[in-house]
C-alpha cells in the first residue's frame, strides 16, 4: 500500500475504536508520523506525505451502532463500506446519498475524509449536508464527538463539517450519524444529445425555470467537443412522469434530440462515469459557479480529454492518459474563482504539480487549526492544501 | 473617554452610542431577564470600519460582542462587562444577485425576509425562514445557524450560506468558503464551522447565499387532533412513510388558544392539538404527497383536515404559527421559551414528560414547534409578579432540556447555546469534546476577544489544558470577564 507514492513502514489494523485510539496515542507519543486508510480507493488524492511511519487501517471498525429508520438516521462505525450501510438501509426502503464510484470498497470514513461527490448531490446535497454527528480520534489519540444523533442541532461548533474533506489531517473519523433518505417509488431519465457546454447549461437553466426537481444531471463528452446529457428524476410516479414530459418539451424547444435511455444504456454511462473516476491515469476535478465552468469548458481545447460534467452543481471530472504541468497551470489561471484539484496523476508528475493548487486566502486560519489539533505535525503531514 | 473618541474616529459620531435610552437597547437581546451595559456600541457601515473597530478594541483590551438585529433568544448578543458591541444593522445592502448561478451576495444587516422579497418577482427565494424572519438579520442567522419551519425539507442556514467575508480577531478581512459560487473550497470547511459559531469566531461582513427557485406548487394542510398523542403519532407516521413535507408544525391546545386570541384564524379551541403542514414541489408530486399525508393524518385519528381557501388564508395560518411566541402575551403575563431537540419518534413520550413536569411545578406549558425535525419549543407560562415563579419557570425549562438529552436529543435546535445554555453543554458533551471545540476557537481567536462567556461552560483561554481553571492575566486585570 502506498499513499501518493509513499510507502509506510508499518500497517496497523486495530480491531475496534478503542484499539485504534490506543494505536494513535502511542504513535503520537512516540513521534511517529501516521495516516489513516479506509477502503484505499483514494490513496492518490493529495500531495505525497512528507514522511510516513504507519498506516492505520480503519476497516475493522465496521459495526452498525444504531439505526432509527423512523428518524431517518443511522449511526455507524466509519470502517463500514458505503455498500454495507446501503444494504442495511435497503431493508427499510431507505438509502444513503453518498455517491461514491466504488461503494463496495469506499468506507464511510473515507467518503467523509475525501468529501466524496457524485451526481445526486444536486438533489441531496454534498456529504456535509448528510452528516449530523461524528466521533473522531484526534491526532493525539483523544476521542471527541461533535454534533449529535438528531437531524437538527446547533449545540457547539460543527465538528462534523470540519472533518469533511480534511483528508484525515485533523484525526480519524471513527463513527458518524448520517441522514438517510426514503427510496423513491419510481425513477426515469431523459437523455439529450449533441449539446455544446453552453447548450448543456441552457438545458439546466430551462429546468430551473420550469421548477423541475431532477435528482441528477450528468453530461458525458461524446468523444469530441460535444456532450450527451442525462437528466434523472425520482419520486412518485405521477411527478416523475410529469417531469419527463416537461423535459421532452424543453428538448423540443431547444431543438435537440432527446429520448428516454434504455436501462442498458444507462448502465453503460454509469460504468463510464465510474471508470473515469477510478481508473484514468489523470483525473482532474474542476469546481466553479455553473456559468463560469461552462464558459471554461467552451473556451479551452478539450481534444483528447474525457469529461464527466455535472453542470448544475458546477463540477466536472476531466480524465486523460497524459497531461502536462503546464496544462494544469493554464487551467488554474483560467478558471475564475474555481478549484482545479488533481485527484490522480502518474507518480513521475508528482514533483512538478501541487495536487491542490494555491491555498485559499483563509489558509493561515487552516494552518493554525492544524497546529492546534496536531502540534507535532504527525498526522498525514504534507498531504493537504498548502503543505498542511 | 479616549476609547470613545477613537471609535468615533472610525465610524463617526452618529454611529457611536455611549449613553441614554439608545444604549439601553443594546443591554440585552431576545433573552429576557439579563441586562449588561456595554462600554460602547458602534454601528459600522463598511467591512473596513468593522476591521478597524476590532483592531482598536484589541489594542484597548476590550472584549467584542457582535450583534445583528438582537432577536436571538439565547443571549448570544448579551454584552459582557466593559465590552464594545459591534452592531451590523447599518450594513444592509444587497450587493449582488446572480440568478443564473442562483447565488446572492448580501451584507449582514439585511433582514432575512427581504432576501426573498427582493427575489419574489423573479420567482426565487431564500429557504431558511426563522419565525422572526421579518426582523432578524442574515448576519445573525449565520452566527446562530438559524432554522425555521421549512428546514425540514430545505435545511438550515449552514446549507444555504456558502461563503462569507469575515473580520478576524486580528482585525484582518478574510474570505471563507466559496467566494465565487464554486461548489467546494480548498482546505478545511471553515464556512461550515463558522456558521453557527455564535459570534465566537469572527464577525461576518458579507454573506454569499444560495437561492432557490419557487416551487411549482405548494399545498398547506391543517389538521386537528383530540390530544398531542395522536398529533405526535401522525408526525411519526408521515416521516416514517417516506413522505417529505416542506414543514410540519405542531401546536397544542394552549398554543392554539393564544394564536386564535392574537390573530383572526378560525381554528377550533376544543381540540388537543393541531398540525400545520406544507407540501411543495412539482405539481403532480405535490398532489400525490398531500394525498398520502392526508391519509396518514386520518389514520392517526385526525378530527378535521382542511386546506386554506386561498393564498390569503394560507398566509394568515402561517402568520398565526410564526407569531405564536408573541401571542403568548394573550394568555400569560410572562413566558419562558425553551428550545430542545428529540428524535422524532419520541415526540409523544416527551410531550407527556413535559406535561408532567409542568403540572408538578404548577405551571402551564404551551407547545408550538417544528414537529417534523423533533425541534421542541415549550413555552413555560408564568407570572413574574408572583415571587419565585420566574425561577420556577427557568427550573422547569432546565428539566425539559435534561429530558431532551435523556431521549438522545440536543439542548438547542436553532436558538443557540449563547449565554443561556452554556451550563448545559457539559451534559451533552464530554470534557474532551468541549476541549476539541476550543481548539477550533483558538485557531480563529487566540485571545478569546469575541463573545467571551458564551457557549462554553468553563471559560478557558487558549493554551490552557483541561483541568483546574487558571484565570488568564487579561481576566485578572478585569479586561476579560467570566460568566
Short mmCIF file of C-alpha atoms in Angstrom, two decimals, chain A residues 67-69 71-74 85 89 94-97 130 178-182:
data_model
loop_
_atom_site.label_atom_id
_atom_site.label_comp_id
_atom_site.label_asym_id
_atom_site.label_seq_id
_atom_site.Cartn_x
_atom_site.Cartn_y
_atom_site.Cartn_z
CA UNK A 67 -30.29 2.54 13.10
CA UNK A 68 -33.50 4.50 13.59
CA UNK A 69 -35.43 4.15 10.32
CA UNK A 71 -35.95 9.06 12.32
CA UNK A 72 -34.14 8.59 9.03
CA UNK A 73 -30.76 8.41 10.74
CA UNK A 74 -28.13 5.70 11.12
CA UNK A 85 -24.58 0.65 5.03
CA UNK A 89 -30.90 0.69 4.87
CA UNK A 94 -34.01 3.88 2.61
CA UNK A 95 -30.65 4.86 1.14
CA UNK A 96 -27.58 6.95 1.82
CA UNK A 97 -26.87 9.75 -0.66
CA UNK A 130 -25.87 14.38 5.24
CA UNK A 178 -25.87 10.02 8.90
CA UNK A 179 -29.05 11.37 7.47
CA UNK A 180 -30.71 8.81 5.23
CA UNK A 181 -33.47 9.22 2.67
CA UNK A 182 -36.56 7.26 1.68
#
